[in-house]
Every structure is written in structure tokens, then in C-alpha cells.
CSV table of N, CA and C and ligand atoms in Angstrom, one decimal:
chain,number,residue,atom,x,y,z
A,1,MET,N,-14.3,60.6,63.4
A,1,MET,CA,-14.6,61.3,64.6
A,1,MET,C,-13.3,61.8,65.2
A,2,HIS,N,-13.3,63.0,65.7
A,2,HIS,CA,-12.2,63.6,66.3
A,2,HIS,C,-11.8,62.8,67.6
A,3,LEU,N,-10.5,62.9,67.9
A,3,LEU,CA,-10.0,62.2,69.1
A,3,LEU,C,-10.7,62.7,70.3
A,4,LYS,N,-10.9,64.0,70.3
A,4,LYS,CA,-11.5,64.7,71.5
A,4,LYS,C,-12.9,64.1,71.8
A,5,SER,N,-13.7,64.0,70.7
A,5,SER,CA,-15.0,63.5,71.0
A,5,SER,C,-15.0,62.0,71.3
A,6,LEU,N,-14.1,61.3,70.7
A,6,LEU,CA,-13.9,59.9,71.1
A,6,LEU,C,-13.6,59.7,72.6
A,7,LEU,N,-12.7,60.6,73.0
A,7,LEU,CA,-12.4,60.5,74.5
A,7,LEU,C,-13.6,60.9,75.3
A,8,PHE,N,-14.3,61.9,74.8
A,8,PHE,CA,-15.5,62.3,75.6
A,8,PHE,C,-16.5,61.2,75.7
A,9,VAL,N,-16.7,60.5,74.5
A,9,VAL,CA,-17.7,59.4,74.5
A,9,VAL,C,-17.2,58.3,75.5
A,10,ALA,N,-15.9,58.0,75.4
A,10,ALA,CA,-15.3,56.9,76.3
A,10,ALA,C,-15.5,57.3,77.7
A,11,SER,N,-15.2,58.5,78.1
A,11,SER,CA,-15.4,58.8,79.5
A,11,SER,C,-16.8,58.8,80.0
A,12,LEU,N,-17.7,59.2,79.0
A,12,LEU,CA,-19.1,59.2,79.4
A,12,LEU,C,-19.6,57.8,79.6
A,13,MET,N,-19.1,56.9,78.8
A,13,MET,CA,-19.5,55.5,78.9
A,13,MET,C,-19.0,54.9,80.2
A,14,MET,N,-17.7,55.3,80.6
A,14,MET,CA,-17.2,54.9,81.8
A,14,MET,C,-18.0,55.3,83.0
A,15,TRP,N,-18.4,56.6,83.0
A,15,TRP,CA,-19.3,57.1,84.1
A,15,TRP,C,-20.6,56.4,84.2
A,16,ILE,N,-21.2,56.1,83.0
A,16,ILE,CA,-22.4,55.4,83.0
A,16,ILE,C,-22.2,54.0,83.6
A,17,CYS,N,-21.1,53.3,83.3
A,17,CYS,CA,-20.8,52.0,83.9
A,17,CYS,C,-20.7,52.1,85.4
A,18,VAL,N,-20.0,53.1,85.8
A,18,VAL,CA,-19.7,53.3,87.3
A,18,VAL,C,-21.0,53.4,88.0
A,19,PHE,N,-21.9,54.3,87.4
A,19,PHE,CA,-23.2,54.5,88.1
A,19,PHE,C,-24.2,53.4,88.0
A,20,THR,N,-24.1,52.7,87.0
A,20,THR,CA,-25.2,51.6,86.8
A,20,THR,C,-24.7,50.3,87.4
A,21,SER,N,-23.5,50.0,87.3
A,21,SER,CA,-23.1,48.6,87.7
A,21,SER,C,-22.7,48.6,89.2
A,22,ALA,N,-22.3,49.7,89.8
A,22,ALA,CA,-21.9,49.6,91.2
A,22,ALA,C,-23.2,49.4,92.0
A,23,GLY,N,-23.2,48.4,92.8
A,23,GLY,CA,-24.3,48.1,93.7
A,23,GLY,C,-24.3,49.0,94.8
A,24,PRO,N,-25.3,48.9,95.7
A,24,PRO,CA,-25.3,49.8,96.9
A,24,PRO,C,-24.2,49.5,97.8
A,25,ILE,N,-23.6,50.6,98.4
A,25,ILE,CA,-22.5,50.4,99.4
A,25,ILE,C,-23.0,49.6,100.6
A,26,HIS,N,-24.2,49.9,101.0
A,26,HIS,CA,-24.8,49.2,102.1
A,26,HIS,C,-25.7,48.1,101.5
A,27,ALA,N,-25.6,46.9,102.1
A,27,ALA,CA,-26.5,45.9,101.6
A,27,ALA,C,-27.9,46.3,101.9
A,28,GLN,N,-28.8,46.1,100.9
A,28,GLN,CA,-30.2,46.6,101.1
A,28,GLN,C,-31.1,45.7,100.3
A,29,CYS,N,-32.4,45.9,100.6
A,29,CYS,CA,-33.4,45.2,99.9
A,29,CYS,C,-34.7,46.1,99.8
A,30,LYS,N,-35.1,46.2,98.5
A,30,LYS,CA,-36.3,46.9,98.2
A,30,LYS,C,-37.3,46.0,97.7
A,31,VAL,N,-38.5,45.9,98.3
A,31,VAL,CA,-39.6,45.0,97.8
A,31,VAL,C,-40.9,45.8,97.7
A,32,ASP,N,-41.7,45.4,96.7
A,32,ASP,CA,-43.0,45.9,96.6
A,32,ASP,C,-44.0,44.8,96.7
A,33,TRP,N,-45.0,44.9,97.5
A,33,TRP,CA,-46.0,43.9,97.6
A,33,TRP,C,-47.4,44.5,97.3
A,34,GLU,N,-48.2,43.7,96.7
A,34,GLU,CA,-49.6,44.1,96.5
A,34,GLU,C,-50.5,43.1,97.3
A,35,LEU,N,-51.4,43.7,98.0
A,35,LEU,CA,-52.2,42.8,98.9
A,35,LEU,C,-53.7,43.2,98.7
A,36,GLY,N,-54.6,42.2,98.7
A,36,GLY,CA,-56.0,42.4,98.6
A,36,GLY,C,-56.7,42.7,99.9
A,37,VAL,N,-56.0,43.4,100.8
A,37,VAL,CA,-56.7,43.9,102.0
A,37,VAL,C,-56.3,45.4,102.2
A,38,SER,N,-57.0,46.0,103.1
A,38,SER,CA,-56.9,47.4,103.3
A,38,SER,C,-55.5,47.8,103.9
A,39,CYS,N,-55.0,48.9,103.7
A,39,CYS,CA,-53.8,49.3,104.3
A,39,CYS,C,-53.9,49.4,105.9
A,40,ARG,N,-55.1,49.6,106.3
A,40,ARG,CA,-55.4,49.7,107.7
A,40,ARG,C,-55.1,48.3,108.4
A,41,ASP,N,-55.6,47.2,107.7
A,41,ASP,CA,-55.3,45.9,108.1
A,41,ASP,C,-53.8,45.6,108.1
A,42,VAL,N,-53.2,46.0,107.0
A,42,VAL,CA,-51.7,45.8,106.8
A,42,VAL,C,-50.9,46.5,108.0
A,43,PHE,N,-51.3,47.7,108.2
A,43,PHE,CA,-50.7,48.5,109.3
A,43,PHE,C,-50.7,47.8,110.6
A,44,VAL,N,-52.0,47.3,111.0
A,44,VAL,CA,-52.2,46.7,112.3
A,44,VAL,C,-51.4,45.4,112.4
A,45,ALA,N,-51.4,44.6,111.3
A,45,ALA,CA,-50.7,43.3,111.3
A,45,ALA,C,-49.2,43.5,111.4
A,46,LEU,N,-48.7,44.4,110.7
A,46,LEU,CA,-47.2,44.6,110.7
A,46,LEU,C,-46.7,45.1,112.1
A,47,VAL,N,-47.5,46.1,112.6
A,47,VAL,CA,-47.1,46.7,113.9
A,47,VAL,C,-47.2,45.6,115.0
A,48,GLN,N,-48.2,44.8,115.0
A,48,GLN,CA,-48.4,43.8,116.0
A,48,GLN,C,-47.2,42.8,115.9
A,49,GLN,N,-46.9,42.4,114.7
A,49,GLN,CA,-45.8,41.4,114.5
A,49,GLN,C,-44.5,42.0,115.0
A,50,ILE,N,-44.2,43.2,114.7
A,50,ILE,CA,-42.9,43.8,115.2
A,50,ILE,C,-42.9,43.8,116.7
A,51,LYS,N,-44.0,44.1,117.3
A,51,LYS,CA,-44.0,44.1,118.8
A,51,LYS,C,-43.9,42.7,119.4
A,52,LYS,N,-44.5,41.8,118.7
A,52,LYS,CA,-44.5,40.4,119.1
A,52,LYS,C,-43.1,39.8,119.1
A,53,TRP,N,-42.3,40.3,118.2
A,53,TRP,CA,-40.9,39.7,118.0
A,53,TRP,C,-39.9,40.7,118.6
A,54,ARG,N,-40.2,41.4,119.7
A,54,ARG,CA,-39.3,42.4,120.3
A,54,ARG,C,-38.2,41.7,121.0
A,55,SER,N,-38.5,40.7,121.8
A,55,SER,CA,-37.5,40.1,122.6
A,55,SER,C,-36.7,39.0,121.9
A,56,LEU,N,-35.7,38.4,122.6
A,56,LEU,CA,-34.9,37.4,122.0
A,56,LEU,C,-35.6,36.1,121.9
A,57,ALA,N,-36.7,35.9,122.6
A,57,ALA,CA,-37.4,34.7,122.7
A,57,ALA,C,-37.7,33.9,121.3
A,58,GLY,N,-38.0,34.7,120.3
A,58,GLY,CA,-38.3,34.0,119.0
A,58,GLY,C,-37.1,33.4,118.4
A,59,CYS,N,-35.9,33.6,118.9
A,59,CYS,CA,-34.7,33.1,118.2
A,59,CYS,C,-34.0,32.0,119.1
A,60,THR,N,-34.6,31.5,120.1
A,60,THR,CA,-33.9,30.5,120.9
A,60,THR,C,-33.6,29.3,120.1
A,61,ASN,N,-34.4,29.0,119.1
A,61,ASN,CA,-34.0,27.8,118.2
A,61,ASN,C,-33.4,28.3,116.9
A,62,GLY,N,-32.8,29.4,116.9
A,62,GLY,CA,-32.1,29.9,115.6
A,62,GLY,C,-33.1,30.8,114.9
A,63,GLY,N,-32.7,31.2,113.7
A,63,GLY,CA,-33.5,32.1,112.9
A,63,GLY,C,-33.3,33.6,113.3
A,64,GLN,N,-34.1,34.4,112.7
A,64,GLN,CA,-33.9,35.9,113.0
A,64,GLN,C,-35.3,36.5,113.3
A,65,LYS,N,-36.2,35.7,113.8
A,65,LYS,CA,-37.5,36.3,114.1
A,65,LYS,C,-37.6,36.8,115.5
A,66,CYS,N,-36.7,37.8,115.8
A,66,CYS,CA,-36.6,38.4,117.1
A,66,CYS,C,-35.9,39.7,117.0
A,67,LEU,N,-35.9,40.4,118.1
A,67,LEU,CA,-35.1,41.7,118.2
A,67,LEU,C,-35.5,42.8,117.2
A,68,TYR,N,-36.8,42.8,116.9
A,68,TYR,CA,-37.4,43.9,116.1
A,68,TYR,C,-37.7,45.1,117.1
A,69,GLN,N,-37.6,46.3,116.6
A,69,GLN,CA,-38.0,47.4,117.4
A,69,GLN,C,-38.7,48.5,116.6
A,70,LEU,N,-39.9,48.8,117.0
A,70,LEU,CA,-40.7,49.8,116.3
A,70,LEU,C,-40.1,51.2,116.6
A,71,THR,N,-39.8,51.9,115.5
A,71,THR,CA,-39.2,53.2,115.7
A,71,THR,C,-40.1,54.4,115.3
A,72,GLY,N,-41.1,54.0,114.5
A,72,GLY,CA,-42.1,55.0,114.1
A,72,GLY,C,-43.3,54.4,113.4
A,73,ALA,N,-44.4,55.0,113.6
A,73,ALA,CA,-45.6,54.5,112.9
A,73,ALA,C,-46.7,55.5,112.9
A,74,ASN,N,-47.2,55.8,111.7
A,74,ASN,CA,-48.4,56.6,111.6
A,74,ASN,C,-49.2,56.3,110.3
A,75,ARG,N,-50.3,55.7,110.5
A,75,ARG,CA,-51.3,55.4,109.4
A,75,ARG,C,-50.7,54.7,108.2
A,76,TYR,N,-49.9,55.4,107.4
A,76,TYR,CA,-49.4,54.8,106.2
A,76,TYR,C,-47.8,54.6,106.2
A,77,TYR,N,-47.3,54.6,107.4
A,77,TYR,CA,-45.8,54.5,107.5
A,77,TYR,C,-45.4,53.8,108.7
A,78,ILE,N,-44.5,52.9,108.5
A,78,ILE,CA,-43.9,52.1,109.7
A,78,ILE,C,-42.4,52.1,109.5
A,79,SER,N,-41.7,52.4,110.6
A,79,SER,CA,-40.3,52.2,110.6
A,79,SER,C,-39.9,51.4,111.8
A,80,ALA,N,-38.8,50.6,111.6
A,80,ALA,CA,-38.4,49.7,112.7
A,80,ALA,C,-36.9,49.4,112.5
A,81,LYS,N,-36.3,48.8,113.5
A,81,LYS,CA,-35.0,48.3,113.5
A,81,LYS,C,-34.9,46.8,113.7
A,82,HIS,N,-34.0,46.2,113.1
A,82,HIS,CA,-33.8,44.7,113.4
A,82,HIS,C,-32.4,44.5,113.8
A,83,THR,N,-32.1,43.8,114.9
A,83,THR,CA,-30.8,43.5,115.3
A,83,THR,C,-30.6,42.0,115.1
A,84,SER,N,-29.5,41.7,114.5
A,84,SER,CA,-29.2,40.2,114.3
A,84,SER,C,-28.8,39.6,115.7
A,85,PRO,N,-29.5,38.5,116.1
A,85,PRO,CA,-29.1,37.9,117.3
A,85,PRO,C,-27.7,37.2,117.3
A,86,VAL,N,-27.2,37.0,116.0
A,86,VAL,CA,-25.9,36.3,115.9
A,86,VAL,C,-24.8,37.3,115.8
A,87,THR,N,-24.9,38.4,114.9
A,87,THR,CA,-23.8,39.3,114.7
A,87,THR,C,-24.0,40.6,115.5
A,88,GLY,N,-25.2,40.9,115.9
A,88,GLY,CA,-25.4,42.2,116.5
A,88,GLY,C,-25.6,43.4,115.5
A,89,PHE,N,-25.5,43.1,114.2
A,89,PHE,CA,-25.7,44.1,113.2
A,89,PHE,C,-27.1,44.6,113.2
A,90,VAL,N,-27.2,45.9,112.9
A,90,VAL,CA,-28.5,46.5,112.9
A,90,VAL,C,-28.9,46.9,111.5
A,91,ASP,N,-30.2,46.6,111.2
A,91,ASP,CA,-30.7,46.9,109.9
A,91,ASP,C,-31.9,47.9,110.1
A,92,HIS,N,-32.1,48.8,109.2
A,92,HIS,CA,-33.3,49.7,109.3
A,92,HIS,C,-34.3,49.4,108.3
A,93,LEU,N,-35.6,49.3,108.8
A,93,LEU,CA,-36.7,48.9,107.9
A,93,LEU,C,-37.7,50.0,107.8
A,94,ARG,N,-38.4,50.0,106.7
A,94,ARG,CA,-39.3,51.1,106.4
A,94,ARG,C,-40.4,50.5,105.5
A,95,PHE,N,-41.7,50.7,105.9
A,95,PHE,CA,-42.8,50.3,105.1
A,95,PHE,C,-43.7,51.5,104.7
A,96,ASN,N,-43.9,51.8,103.5
A,96,ASN,CA,-44.8,52.8,103.0
A,96,ASN,C,-46.1,52.1,102.5
A,97,LEU,N,-47.2,52.4,103.0
A,97,LEU,CA,-48.4,51.8,102.6
A,97,LEU,C,-49.2,52.8,101.7
A,98,VAL,N,-49.6,52.3,100.6
A,98,VAL,CA,-50.4,53.1,99.6
A,98,VAL,C,-51.7,52.4,99.3
A,99,PRO,N,-52.8,53.0,99.7
A,99,PRO,CA,-54.1,52.4,99.4
A,99,PRO,C,-54.4,52.6,97.9
A,100,TYR,N,-55.1,51.6,97.4
A,100,TYR,CA,-55.6,51.8,96.0
A,100,TYR,C,-56.9,51.0,95.9
A,101,ALA,N,-57.5,51.0,94.7
A,101,ALA,CA,-58.8,50.4,94.5
A,101,ALA,C,-59.8,50.8,95.6
A,102,LEU,N,-60.0,52.1,95.8
A,102,LEU,CA,-61.0,52.6,96.8
A,102,LEU,C,-60.7,52.0,98.2
A,103,PHE,N,-59.4,52.0,98.6
A,103,PHE,CA,-59.0,51.6,99.9
A,103,PHE,C,-59.2,50.2,100.2
A,104,THR,N,-59.6,49.3,99.2
A,104,THR,CA,-59.8,47.9,99.5
A,104,THR,C,-58.5,47.1,99.4
A,105,GLN,N,-57.5,47.7,98.7
A,105,GLN,CA,-56.2,47.0,98.5
A,105,GLN,C,-55.1,47.9,98.9
A,106,CYS,N,-53.9,47.2,99.1
A,106,CYS,CA,-52.8,48.0,99.7
A,106,CYS,C,-51.5,47.7,98.9
A,107,HIS,N,-50.8,48.7,98.5
A,107,HIS,CA,-49.5,48.5,97.9
A,107,HIS,C,-48.5,48.8,99.0
A,108,VAL,N,-47.6,47.9,99.3
A,108,VAL,CA,-46.6,48.0,100.3
A,108,VAL,C,-45.2,48.2,99.7
A,109,ALA,N,-44.6,49.4,99.9
A,109,ALA,CA,-43.3,49.6,99.4
A,109,ALA,C,-42.3,49.5,100.6
A,110,ALA,N,-41.5,48.4,100.6
A,110,ALA,CA,-40.7,48.2,101.8
A,110,ALA,C,-39.2,48.2,101.5
A,111,LEU,N,-38.4,48.7,102.5
A,111,LEU,CA,-37.0,48.8,102.3
A,111,LEU,C,-36.3,48.4,103.6
A,112,SER,N,-35.2,47.6,103.4
A,112,SER,CA,-34.4,47.3,104.6
A,112,SER,C,-32.9,47.6,104.2
A,113,VAL,N,-32.2,48.4,105.0
A,113,VAL,CA,-30.9,48.7,104.8
A,113,VAL,C,-30.0,48.4,106.0
A,114,SER,N,-28.9,47.8,105.7
A,114,SER,CA,-27.9,47.4,106.8
A,114,SER,C,-27.2,48.7,107.2
A,115,GLU,N,-27.0,48.8,108.5
A,115,GLU,CA,-26.3,50.0,109.0
A,115,GLU,C,-24.8,49.8,108.7
A,116,ALA,N,-24.3,48.6,108.8
A,116,ALA,CA,-22.8,48.4,108.6
A,116,ALA,C,-22.6,48.4,107.1
A,117,TRP,N,-21.6,49.3,106.7
A,117,TRP,CA,-21.4,49.4,105.3
A,117,TRP,C,-20.7,48.2,104.6
A,118,TYR,N,-20.1,47.4,105.5
A,118,TYR,CA,-19.3,46.3,104.9
A,118,TYR,C,-20.1,45.0,104.7
A,119,THR,N,-21.3,45.0,105.1
A,119,THR,CA,-22.1,43.8,105.0
A,119,THR,C,-22.8,43.6,103.6
A,120,LEU,N,-21.9,43.7,102.5
A,120,LEU,CA,-22.5,43.6,101.2
A,120,LEU,C,-23.1,42.2,100.9
A,121,ILE,N,-22.4,41.2,101.4
A,121,ILE,CA,-23.0,39.9,101.3
A,121,ILE,C,-23.8,39.7,102.6
A,122,ASP,N,-25.1,39.9,102.5
A,122,ASP,CA,-25.9,39.9,103.7
A,122,ASP,C,-26.7,38.6,103.9
A,123,HIS,N,-26.4,37.6,103.1
A,123,HIS,CA,-27.2,36.3,103.2
A,123,HIS,C,-28.7,36.6,103.1
A,124,SER,N,-29.0,37.6,102.3
A,124,SER,CA,-30.4,38.0,102.1
A,124,SER,C,-31.1,38.4,103.4
A,125,THR,N,-30.4,38.7,104.5
A,125,THR,CA,-31.0,39.2,105.7
A,125,THR,C,-31.9,40.4,105.5
A,126,ASN,N,-31.6,41.3,104.6
A,126,ASN,CA,-32.4,42.4,104.4
A,126,ASN,C,-33.8,42.0,103.8
A,127,TYR,N,-33.7,41.1,102.9
A,127,TYR,CA,-35.0,40.6,102.4
A,127,TYR,C,-35.8,39.9,103.5
A,128,CYS,N,-35.1,39.0,104.3
A,128,CYS,CA,-35.8,38.2,105.3
A,128,CYS,C,-36.3,39.1,106.4
A,129,ASN,N,-35.6,40.2,106.7
A,129,ASN,CA,-36.1,41.2,107.7
A,129,ASN,C,-37.6,41.6,107.4
A,130,LEU,N,-37.8,41.8,106.1
A,130,LEU,CA,-39.1,42.3,105.6
A,130,LEU,C,-40.1,41.1,105.5
A,131,TYR,N,-39.6,40.1,104.8
A,131,TYR,CA,-40.4,38.9,104.5
A,131,TYR,C,-40.9,38.2,105.7
A,132,ASN,N,-40.1,38.1,106.7
A,132,ASN,CA,-40.5,37.4,107.9
A,132,ASN,C,-41.6,38.0,108.6
A,133,LEU,N,-41.6,39.4,108.6
A,133,LEU,CA,-42.8,40.1,109.2
A,133,LEU,C,-44.0,39.9,108.4
A,134,MET,N,-43.9,39.9,107.1
A,134,MET,CA,-45.1,39.7,106.2
A,134,MET,C,-45.6,38.3,106.4
A,135,GLU,N,-44.7,37.3,106.5
A,135,GLU,CA,-45.2,35.9,106.7
A,135,GLU,C,-45.7,35.7,108.1
A,136,GLY,N,-45.0,36.2,109.1
A,136,GLY,CA,-45.4,36.0,110.5
A,136,GLY,C,-46.8,36.5,110.8
A,137,SER,N,-47.1,37.7,110.1
A,137,SER,CA,-48.3,38.3,110.4
A,137,SER,C,-49.5,37.8,109.5
A,138,GLY,N,-49.1,36.8,108.7
A,138,GLY,CA,-50.1,36.2,107.8
A,138,GLY,C,-50.4,36.9,106.5
A,139,LEU,N,-49.7,38.0,106.3
A,139,LEU,CA,-50.0,38.8,105.1
A,139,LEU,C,-49.6,38.1,103.8
A,140,THR,N,-48.7,37.1,103.8
A,140,THR,CA,-48.3,36.4,102.6
A,140,THR,C,-49.4,35.5,102.1
A,141,GLU,N,-50.4,35.3,103.0
A,141,GLU,CA,-51.5,34.4,102.7
A,141,GLU,C,-52.8,35.1,102.2
A,142,VAL,N,-52.8,36.4,102.3
A,142,VAL,CA,-54.0,37.1,101.9
A,142,VAL,C,-54.2,37.1,100.4
A,143,GLU,N,-55.5,37.3,100.0
A,143,GLU,CA,-55.9,37.2,98.6
A,143,GLU,C,-55.2,38.3,97.8
A,144,GLY,N,-54.8,37.9,96.6
A,144,GLY,CA,-54.1,38.9,95.8
A,144,GLY,C,-52.7,39.2,96.1
A,145,TYR,N,-52.1,38.4,97.0
A,145,TYR,CA,-50.7,38.6,97.4
A,145,TYR,C,-49.8,38.5,96.2
A,146,LYS,N,-49.0,39.5,96.0
A,146,LYS,CA,-48.0,39.6,94.9
A,146,LYS,C,-46.8,40.3,95.3
A,147,GLU,N,-45.6,39.7,95.0
A,147,GLU,CA,-44.3,40.3,95.4
A,147,GLU,C,-43.6,40.7,94.1
A,148,MET,N,-43.0,41.9,94.2
A,148,MET,CA,-42.3,42.4,93.1
A,148,MET,C,-40.9,42.9,93.6
A,149,THR,N,-39.9,42.1,93.2
A,149,THR,CA,-38.5,42.6,93.5
A,149,THR,C,-37.6,41.7,92.6
A,150,ASN,N,-36.3,41.9,92.7
A,150,ASN,CA,-35.3,41.1,92.0
A,150,ASN,C,-33.9,41.3,92.7
A,151,ASP,N,-32.9,40.6,92.2
A,151,ASP,CA,-31.6,40.6,92.9
A,151,ASP,C,-30.9,42.0,92.8
A,152,TRP,N,-31.3,42.8,91.8
A,152,TRP,CA,-30.6,44.1,91.6
A,152,TRP,C,-31.0,45.1,92.7
A,153,ILE,N,-32.3,45.0,93.1
A,153,ILE,CA,-32.7,45.9,94.1
A,153,ILE,C,-32.9,45.3,95.5
A,154,CYS,N,-32.7,44.0,95.5
A,154,CYS,CA,-32.8,43.2,96.8
A,154,CYS,C,-31.7,42.2,96.9
A,155,ASN,N,-30.7,42.5,97.7
A,155,ASN,CA,-29.6,41.7,97.9
A,155,ASN,C,-29.9,40.2,98.0
A,156,GLN,N,-29.3,39.4,97.1
A,156,GLN,CA,-29.4,37.9,97.2
A,156,GLN,C,-30.8,37.4,97.4
A,157,ARG,N,-31.8,38.1,96.8
A,157,ARG,CA,-33.2,37.7,97.0
A,157,ARG,C,-33.4,36.2,96.5
A,158,SER,N,-32.8,35.9,95.3
A,158,SER,CA,-33.1,34.6,94.7
A,158,SER,C,-32.5,33.4,95.5
A,159,THR,N,-31.6,33.7,96.4
A,159,THR,CA,-31.0,32.6,97.2
A,159,THR,C,-31.5,32.7,98.7
A,160,ALA,N,-32.5,33.5,98.9
A,160,ALA,CA,-32.9,33.7,100.3
A,160,ALA,C,-33.4,32.4,101.0
A,161,ASN,N,-33.0,32.2,102.2
A,161,ASN,CA,-33.6,31.2,103.0
A,161,ASN,C,-34.0,31.8,104.4
A,162,CYS,N,-35.2,32.2,104.5
A,162,CYS,CA,-35.6,33.0,105.6
A,162,CYS,C,-35.9,32.2,106.9
A,163,THR,N,-35.7,30.9,106.8
A,163,THR,CA,-35.8,30.1,108.0
A,163,THR,C,-34.5,30.3,108.8
A,164,GLU,N,-33.5,30.5,108.1
A,164,GLU,CA,-32.2,30.6,108.7
A,164,GLU,C,-31.8,32.1,109.0
A,165,TYR,N,-32.1,33.0,108.0
A,165,TYR,CA,-31.8,34.4,108.1
A,165,TYR,C,-33.0,35.3,108.3
B,201,LIG,C1,-33.1,26.7,105.1
B,201,LIG,O1,-32.4,26.7,106.3
B,201,LIG,C2,-33.0,25.7,107.2
B,201,LIG,C3,-32.2,25.9,108.5
B,201,LIG,O2,-30.9,25.9,108.4
B,201,LIG,C4,-32.8,24.3,106.6
B,201,LIG,O3,-33.3,23.4,107.5
B,201,LIG,C5,-33.5,24.3,105.3
B,201,LIG,O4,-33.3,23.0,104.7
B,201,LIG,C6,-33.1,25.4,104.3
B,201,LIG,N1,-33.9,25.4,103.2
B,201,LIG,C7,-33.4,25.4,102.0
B,201,LIG,C8,-34.5,25.4,100.9
B,201,LIG,O5,-32.2,25.4,101.7
């Protein structure tokens, strides 16, 4: 092989490494859930839970089940903010609801992203931002509940302790 093409291959490999190994600059978590209930039920449950945990009251004994704020909602879309009662950091949440099986089941595509770019080690708060709403509203208990995510797309998922964060 010519030196030139060797160099080309080397630089190509380097770029592939840069793009695939570099994690997100902002800590974030992407989760997909499948639920055996309609997206209408999921919508109502999540919106209610966000409103219920609006004040600081839910965090008087620690945890992060407080300071949620609904920022947008329509039929198959919910957006919200969560502020940490400890650090004051803000995370942005988004739920896309996709009905399937003739509207009897719901696929939830959820994303939480930290506003602060330096919180790469987020103690899985981005996962817990989403999971706590799902659990609090009872959606983790519904028939057919299934979670799909991993540590690559969801910061520190495998070590998450959502009682604390
Ligand atoms: C999660 O955190 C809570 C509160 O700090 C603690 O009581 C509990 O033991 C922890 N659970 C695990 C599995 O580490």
C-alpha cells in the first residue's frame, strides 16, 4: 500500500474513533419504554405526576421527586424541566408517545438532557428524572412494561439509585 493511502486510512480510523467513542458533551439519558396501555392513559399519568411534583414538598426528606415544571404538552408530546433541589442544575425532559397495536399500547421515547455542559458525571439523575415520573405515576407497574436502554445512551444507567437521585 502507498504511504498516502495508509495515512488516509489512519486518519479515517481516527475520525471514526473520535465520533464513536466521544460521549455526549452534556450528560443525558435516552430511554424507550413499551407499555400495555394507551398513549392517552400514559399522557394523563405523566402530566399529572409532573404537576404533582411541582413544589419542593416532595423533597423534604431528600431525593429528587420535586421541582418538575411542565413546559409543553399536546396529545403525543410532553416536555418538562427538572431542577435539582440540591445543586439547582436544570435538566430538560421530553416524552414522545407513539401508539401501536391499534392504540391499545404505547411506545414511550424519553430523553433527559442536562443544561450544564460540565455535569458529565450526573449520578444517573437524567435517568432518574424520567424513571421517577414513570414509577410515581404507576406506569412501571402496568402490563407489558418493558424498558430499553443502556449505559451508552443513558448516563450511568446501570448504577442508578433513583431513591437518592
Ligand atoms: C439508594 O439510596 C438510598 C438513599 O440514600 C439508600 O437508602 C439505599 O440503600 C440505596 N440503594 C442501593 C441499592 O444502593
